[in-house]
Amino acid sequence: MAGLKDHKRVYRGKRTRFWEGGNNYSYPYKEGEEVIHPSDVSDEHIYPEDCPFTTALILKTYIAAGCGLATLITETLLIHPFTVLKRQCQVNPGSTKYHIIPFTLVPVIMRLHQTQGLGTLWKGVGSVLLVKGMMLAIEDFIYKITLWPKEITRNSSLKEFVQHVLLKCVSIGLATPFFSASLVETVQSEIASEKPGILDVFRDGAIRLVDVSNKGRLISVYALLPPTIAYEVCKYLFNLTVLRITSHSMQSRKKYTQELQGAYSKDLLSEEAILDIELQSGLVSMFITDVLFYPWETVIHRLHLQGTRTIIDNLDTGRSVTPLLTGYSGTWDCYHTIIFTEGPFGFYKGFGAYLFAFTMEIILARAIKWFGVKLITILSSASKSTRKPSH
C-alpha cells in the first residue's frame, strides 16, 4: 500500500531471510507462525456515532412510549369528565341551555359535585377503555388473518388504501354494539340508574347484537351500522388528510422562513423541530375535524340511545334528571328534527365541554414537547460525557 513501504510487517516469531522462504516476497515468515493483520485486531470501544441503532433509536422509542402513555392517561382521567358532559348535552333534545361556551358549564359542574359527588363525571370510563382495547384487538386480529395494512402512508398503493379502509369498516362494525352499551353507561345518571359492573358492557353489547327485533323506539344495531361506519371512516380519513396537509404546510413554512434569512439553520430537521411540528399539526387537524363532524356525532349518539330507557342528568340545572324520549325513524329524520325543533345550534350542544377537553389536549401537547426536548438533551449530554477518546 502507498505510504507503508518503509514500515515493517507485523508478525509473531523470527523473521527469516527471503531466500529461505521459497517465494518471491521479501521477509517471508516461517511455516506455522501466525501473522497478525490489521483487520484481525478488534476494537473493543464502540461509540454511539459508530452504531446506527443506538441513541437516536432509543430516544424515539422512549419518546413514543411516553407520548402514548401520557395521551392514554389524559383521555381517561382528564378528558373523560368533559366527554361525559358533552354527550349528555348532545343527546338531550329537551334542554334549553346549549352550553356552547365553556363558562356556562362551571356552575353546572359545581351543582353536580354537590348533589352526586365529583366521581359522577368519571362514569363509564372503564367501558370506554374496554371498547378502545377491543377495537385495537379486532384490528390486529383481522390484520393477522387478511394481512390488510393497519396504517397507510404517502407511498401506499390504491389496493393497500382500499384494504386499509375495509379493515377500519370491519373493526368499527364489530365494535358498534359494544359502543352503544358504553355510550349508555357514559351518559346515564348514577342517582336514577343502577351502577353497571365492569364487564356489563360486553353483556349489553352482545344482547344488542343478538336482538334483531325492534322493541318500541329502539333502533336495531344493524340499522345503525351504515351511519356509524360512515361517520367513523369519513372522520378518520378527513383527519388523516388534514394532518398531512398541515404537517407539510408547517414544514414548508419553516423552510421558507429560513430561506428569507439567507440559509437553513442546523435545527431545521432536528428532533425538537419534528416533534413540535407533529404536535401542532395533530392539534390543528383534530380541532378542525371535530368541529366539522360535531353535528354528525350528535345525530349518531341520539340514534344509539333511542329506546334504551336511559335517564340522564339535567344539565340545565345540574340538580335533577330527565329521561330520553325521542322517536327518530333514521338519520335524515333525526337531522331534520333537530333543525326544526332546536335550530342549527342544536347540533353543537355541549360544545363548551369539548373546548374544555381541547384545552387539556393543548396542555398535554406542551407537556409532551417539554418532556421530549428535556429527554433528548439529557440523553445526548450523557452520551457525550461517557464517550471515550479512540486510540
XYZ file of C-alpha atoms in Angstrom:
391
model
C 0.000 0.000 0.000
C 1.127 3.543 -0.737
C 2.758 5.249 2.203
C 3.560 1.984 4.011
C 6.676 0.888 2.084
C 9.094 1.775 4.862
C 7.087 0.041 7.641
C 7.879 -3.468 8.825
C 5.265 -6.226 8.743
C 3.558 -7.310 11.927
C 4.215 -10.933 12.842
C 4.941 -13.360 15.619
C 8.240 -15.234 15.621
C 11.510 -14.642 13.902
C 11.924 -13.064 10.511
C 13.864 -15.278 8.059
C 15.826 -14.454 5.017
C 13.953 -14.193 1.779
C 15.945 -16.992 0.097
C 14.876 -19.408 2.859
C 11.162 -18.828 2.379
C 10.788 -20.369 -1.040
C 8.811 -17.461 -2.516
C 9.445 -14.143 -4.141
C 8.256 -11.931 -1.277
C 10.775 -10.150 0.873
C 10.824 -11.071 4.533
C 8.648 -14.176 4.406
C 7.573 -15.980 7.561
C 8.344 -19.480 8.742
C 5.719 -22.122 8.326
C 3.414 -22.429 11.315
C 3.918 -18.883 12.501
C 0.787 -16.760 12.901
C 0.619 -13.469 11.104
C -1.452 -10.715 12.642
C -3.103 -8.494 10.061
C -4.532 -5.091 10.952
C -8.035 -6.333 10.100
C -7.746 -9.047 12.758
C -7.368 -6.529 15.556
C -10.773 -5.943 17.159
C -11.837 -2.613 18.523
C -13.367 -3.045 21.961
C -14.613 0.547 22.143
C -17.931 1.048 20.326
C -19.128 4.626 20.275
C -22.668 5.902 19.677
C -21.772 7.615 16.433
C -20.479 4.293 15.018
C -23.749 2.389 15.617
C -26.834 3.170 13.530
C -29.256 1.802 16.123
C -28.157 3.447 19.350
C -29.049 6.792 20.805
C -31.447 8.003 18.117
C -33.477 4.814 18.127
C -33.615 4.662 21.914
C -34.728 8.282 22.063
C -37.520 7.755 19.575
C -38.671 4.588 21.355
C -38.880 6.213 24.763
C -40.474 9.381 23.449
C -43.111 7.434 21.512
C -43.895 5.255 24.531
C -44.102 8.280 26.803
C -46.366 10.168 24.421
C -48.690 7.185 24.083
C -48.888 6.649 27.827
C -49.454 10.337 28.536
C -52.194 10.516 25.915
C -53.956 7.470 27.353
C -53.827 8.847 30.894
C -55.097 12.238 29.756
C -58.004 10.817 27.772
C -59.119 8.577 30.628
C -58.544 10.807 33.635
C -58.590 14.408 32.457
C -60.708 14.497 29.299
C -63.348 11.889 30.200
C -65.354 14.209 32.530
C -65.779 16.703 29.695
C -66.724 13.844 27.367
C -69.497 12.893 29.806
C -70.804 16.463 29.910
C -70.587 16.836 26.134
C -72.518 13.630 25.439
C -75.209 14.424 27.990
C -75.777 17.761 26.287
C -75.731 16.216 22.811
C -78.381 13.558 23.449
C -80.867 15.744 25.358
C -83.403 17.160 22.855
C -85.403 18.984 25.538
C -82.621 21.062 27.059
C -82.932 24.819 26.864
C -79.279 25.594 27.602
C -76.963 24.513 24.817
C -73.668 25.147 26.687
C -71.848 26.152 23.513
C -69.336 28.221 25.505
C -67.380 26.643 28.384
C -68.232 29.146 31.110
C -71.900 28.127 31.340
C -70.834 24.637 32.445
C -68.910 25.819 35.502
C -71.976 26.273 37.801
C -73.439 23.005 36.491
C -70.273 21.123 37.432
C -70.379 22.657 40.916
C -74.014 21.565 41.407
C -73.264 18.041 40.192
C -70.427 17.884 42.688
C -72.765 18.978 45.493
C -75.577 16.554 44.660
C -73.780 13.461 43.304
C -70.111 13.932 44.052
C -67.288 14.648 41.667
C -66.934 10.957 40.797
C -70.084 11.127 38.687
C -68.091 12.779 35.921
C -65.938 9.642 35.531
C -68.815 7.234 34.985
C -68.356 4.813 32.130
C -64.598 5.318 31.944
C -63.979 1.577 32.302
C -66.289 0.674 29.433
C -64.685 3.315 27.212
C -61.268 1.768 27.803
C -62.607 -1.730 27.143
C -64.170 -0.680 23.841
C -60.943 1.013 22.750
C -58.971 -2.090 23.632
C -61.483 -4.224 21.763
C -61.100 -2.071 18.671
C -57.325 -2.497 18.726
C -57.615 -6.243 19.296
C -60.091 -6.641 16.424
C -57.884 -4.653 14.057
C -54.843 -6.727 14.988
C -56.779 -9.986 14.571
C -58.106 -9.007 11.146
C -54.638 -7.853 10.104
C -53.109 -11.223 11.015
C -55.771 -13.096 9.052
C -56.091 -10.929 5.955
C -52.751 -9.004 6.018
C -54.657 -5.807 5.340
C -52.431 -2.873 6.340
C -53.216 -1.192 9.642
C -51.587 2.052 8.508
C -51.186 3.845 5.213
C -48.504 6.234 4.026
C -47.996 8.511 1.065
C -46.349 5.663 -0.826
C -49.233 3.237 -0.281
C -50.914 1.893 -3.395
C -54.612 2.130 -4.187
C -55.048 -1.528 -3.278
C -53.462 -1.005 0.129
C -55.643 2.051 0.716
C -58.830 0.096 -0.078
C -57.730 -2.774 2.151
C -56.981 -0.365 4.985
C -60.431 1.209 4.681
C -62.010 -2.267 4.693
C -60.071 -3.091 7.844
C -61.454 0.012 9.530
C -65.010 -0.729 8.373
C -64.987 -4.303 9.675
C -63.456 -3.403 13.042
C -65.863 -0.496 13.579
C -68.835 -2.645 12.601
C -67.912 -5.410 15.055
C -67.407 -2.916 17.890
C -70.582 -0.878 17.248
C -72.920 -2.861 19.592
C -70.438 -2.501 22.438
C -70.027 1.201 21.674
C -73.792 1.571 22.164
C -73.577 -0.112 25.560
C -70.613 2.058 26.549
C -72.465 5.202 25.456
C -75.367 4.327 27.763
C -73.010 3.879 30.727
C -71.340 7.209 29.965
C -74.465 9.392 29.935
C -76.873 7.707 32.365
C -77.385 9.337 35.750
C -75.961 7.461 38.705
C -78.690 8.596 41.132
C -81.530 7.321 38.907
C -79.902 4.205 37.396
C -78.241 1.075 38.665
C -74.471 1.280 38.639
C -73.141 -1.086 35.929
C -70.447 -3.662 36.510
C -67.032 -3.693 34.915
C -67.872 -6.295 32.261
C -71.519 -5.338 31.722
C -70.554 -3.569 28.512
C -69.834 -6.952 26.902
C -73.119 -8.431 28.083
C -75.216 -5.455 26.970
C -73.372 -5.264 23.655
C -73.938 -8.953 22.973
C -77.648 -8.576 23.783
C -77.870 -5.617 21.433
C -76.120 -7.650 18.738
C -78.330 -10.747 19.054
C -81.639 -8.947 19.497
C -82.710 -8.009 15.949
C -86.368 -7.297 16.696
C -87.468 -3.678 17.086
C -88.906 -3.119 20.552
C -90.666 0.210 20.813
C -88.481 3.048 19.610
C -85.247 1.056 19.897
C -83.351 1.107 16.599
C -81.764 -2.184 15.550
C -77.984 -2.202 15.727
C -77.870 -3.426 12.138
C -79.707 -0.281 11.053
C -77.121 1.761 12.965
C -74.135 0.120 11.271
C -74.172 2.122 7.972
C -74.303 5.636 9.524
C -71.874 4.705 12.303
C -69.300 3.156 9.977
C -69.655 6.029 7.511
C -69.183 8.574 10.296
C -66.104 6.913 11.804
C -64.378 6.178 8.479
C -65.048 9.630 6.988
C -63.852 11.324 10.149
C -60.707 9.181 10.226
C -59.819 9.819 6.577
C -60.571 13.533 6.838
C -58.400 13.858 9.950
C -55.573 11.960 8.235
C -55.772 14.227 5.191
C -55.811 17.438 7.230
C -52.943 16.137 9.356
C -50.713 15.552 6.329
C -51.632 18.871 4.739
C -50.998 20.738 7.984
C -47.681 18.985 8.628
C -46.479 19.651 5.082
C -47.551 23.298 5.311
C -45.694 23.806 8.586
C -42.521 22.242 7.197
C -42.723 24.365 4.037
C -43.328 27.489 6.097
C -40.318 26.730 8.279
C -38.115 26.229 5.197
C -39.445 29.422 3.619
C -38.680 31.367 6.787
C -35.131 30.020 6.733
C -34.752 30.963 3.067
C -35.709 34.544 3.838
C -32.919 34.651 6.388
C -30.428 33.523 3.743
C -29.607 29.967 4.886
C -31.039 26.945 6.622
C -30.336 26.604 10.306
C -28.953 23.448 11.880
C -32.188 22.689 13.757
C -34.371 22.660 10.644
C -34.876 18.887 10.831
C -33.868 18.327 14.445
C -35.787 16.114 16.850
C -37.203 19.161 18.624
C -38.445 20.725 15.379
C -40.018 17.487 14.143
C -41.721 16.867 17.494
C -43.069 20.423 17.561
C -44.474 20.137 14.030
C -46.110 16.782 14.775
C -47.785 18.055 17.939
C -49.037 21.282 16.377
C -50.318 19.610 13.208
C -52.038 16.942 15.289
C -53.863 19.538 17.386
C -54.910 21.593 14.364
C -56.193 18.573 12.428
C -58.046 17.226 15.462
C -59.788 20.551 16.142
C -60.840 21.097 12.511
C -62.130 17.524 12.210
C -64.063 17.580 15.483
C -65.704 20.926 14.702
C -66.849 19.855 11.231
C -68.049 16.397 12.314
C -69.657 17.523 15.585
C -73.222 17.692 14.127
C -72.882 14.195 12.665
C -71.658 12.932 16.039
C -74.720 14.431 17.731
C -77.035 12.592 15.338
C -75.189 9.273 15.792
C -75.306 9.475 19.582
C -79.031 10.211 19.639
C -79.788 7.283 17.350
C -77.772 4.887 19.511
C -79.574 5.929 22.699
C -83.098 5.992 21.326
C -85.333 3.446 23.040
C -82.746 2.408 25.639
C -84.774 3.921 28.540
C -81.783 5.961 29.646
C -82.142 8.650 32.308
C -79.539 11.394 32.176
C -78.633 14.393 34.327
C -80.466 17.588 33.521
C -77.619 19.956 32.724
C -79.948 22.955 32.599
C -79.921 22.960 36.390
C -77.460 20.251 37.469
C -79.809 19.156 40.293
C -82.371 16.922 38.535
C -82.615 14.108 35.991
C -84.557 13.704 32.755
C -85.457 10.703 30.560
C -84.545 10.454 26.884
C -87.754 10.347 24.835
C -87.129 10.507 21.092
C -88.817 8.940 18.086
C -86.449 9.313 15.148
C -87.010 6.971 12.238
C -83.481 7.278 10.884
C -80.501 9.515 10.264
C -82.210 12.027 7.979
C -85.279 12.244 10.225
C -83.038 12.976 13.206
C -81.207 15.653 11.242
C -84.385 17.429 10.074
C -85.992 17.181 13.514
C -83.040 18.867 15.187
C -83.083 21.628 12.559
C -86.808 22.392 13.015
C -87.097 21.973 16.792
C -83.723 23.090 18.141
C -82.221 25.152 15.334
C -78.763 24.864 13.780
C -77.080 25.375 17.149
C -78.832 22.254 18.388
C -76.146 20.213 16.629
C -73.496 21.904 18.770
C -74.985 21.298 22.197
C -72.217 20.726 24.693
C -69.544 22.271 22.505
C -68.267 24.188 25.532
C -67.340 20.871 27.163
C -65.374 19.992 24.042
C -63.490 23.298 24.299
C -62.551 22.360 27.846
C -61.280 18.997 26.587
C -59.328 20.605 23.757
C -57.674 22.947 26.243
C -56.496 19.912 28.165
C -55.148 18.475 24.915
C -53.108 21.637 24.335
C -51.680 21.469 27.846
C -50.799 17.824 27.284
C -49.118 18.618 23.961
C -46.988 21.306 25.581
C -46.034 18.914 28.371
C -45.091 16.220 25.857
C -42.961 18.674 23.902
C -41.184 19.866 27.051
C -40.589 16.298 28.211
C -39.329 15.211 24.792
C -36.893 18.103 24.484
C -35.580 17.557 28.014
C -35.163 13.834 27.378
C -33.238 14.432 24.154
C -30.978 16.986 25.857
C -30.252 14.796 28.887
C -29.502 11.638 26.917
C -27.404 13.493 24.353
C -25.293 15.138 27.040
C -24.945 11.830 28.885
C -23.751 10.032 25.768
C -21.166 12.757 25.106
C -19.844 12.731 28.692
C -19.376 8.940 28.768
C -17.727 8.775 25.351
C -14.039 7.793 25.487
C -11.393 9.002 23.038
C -10.343 6.498 20.376
C -6.727 5.313 20.072
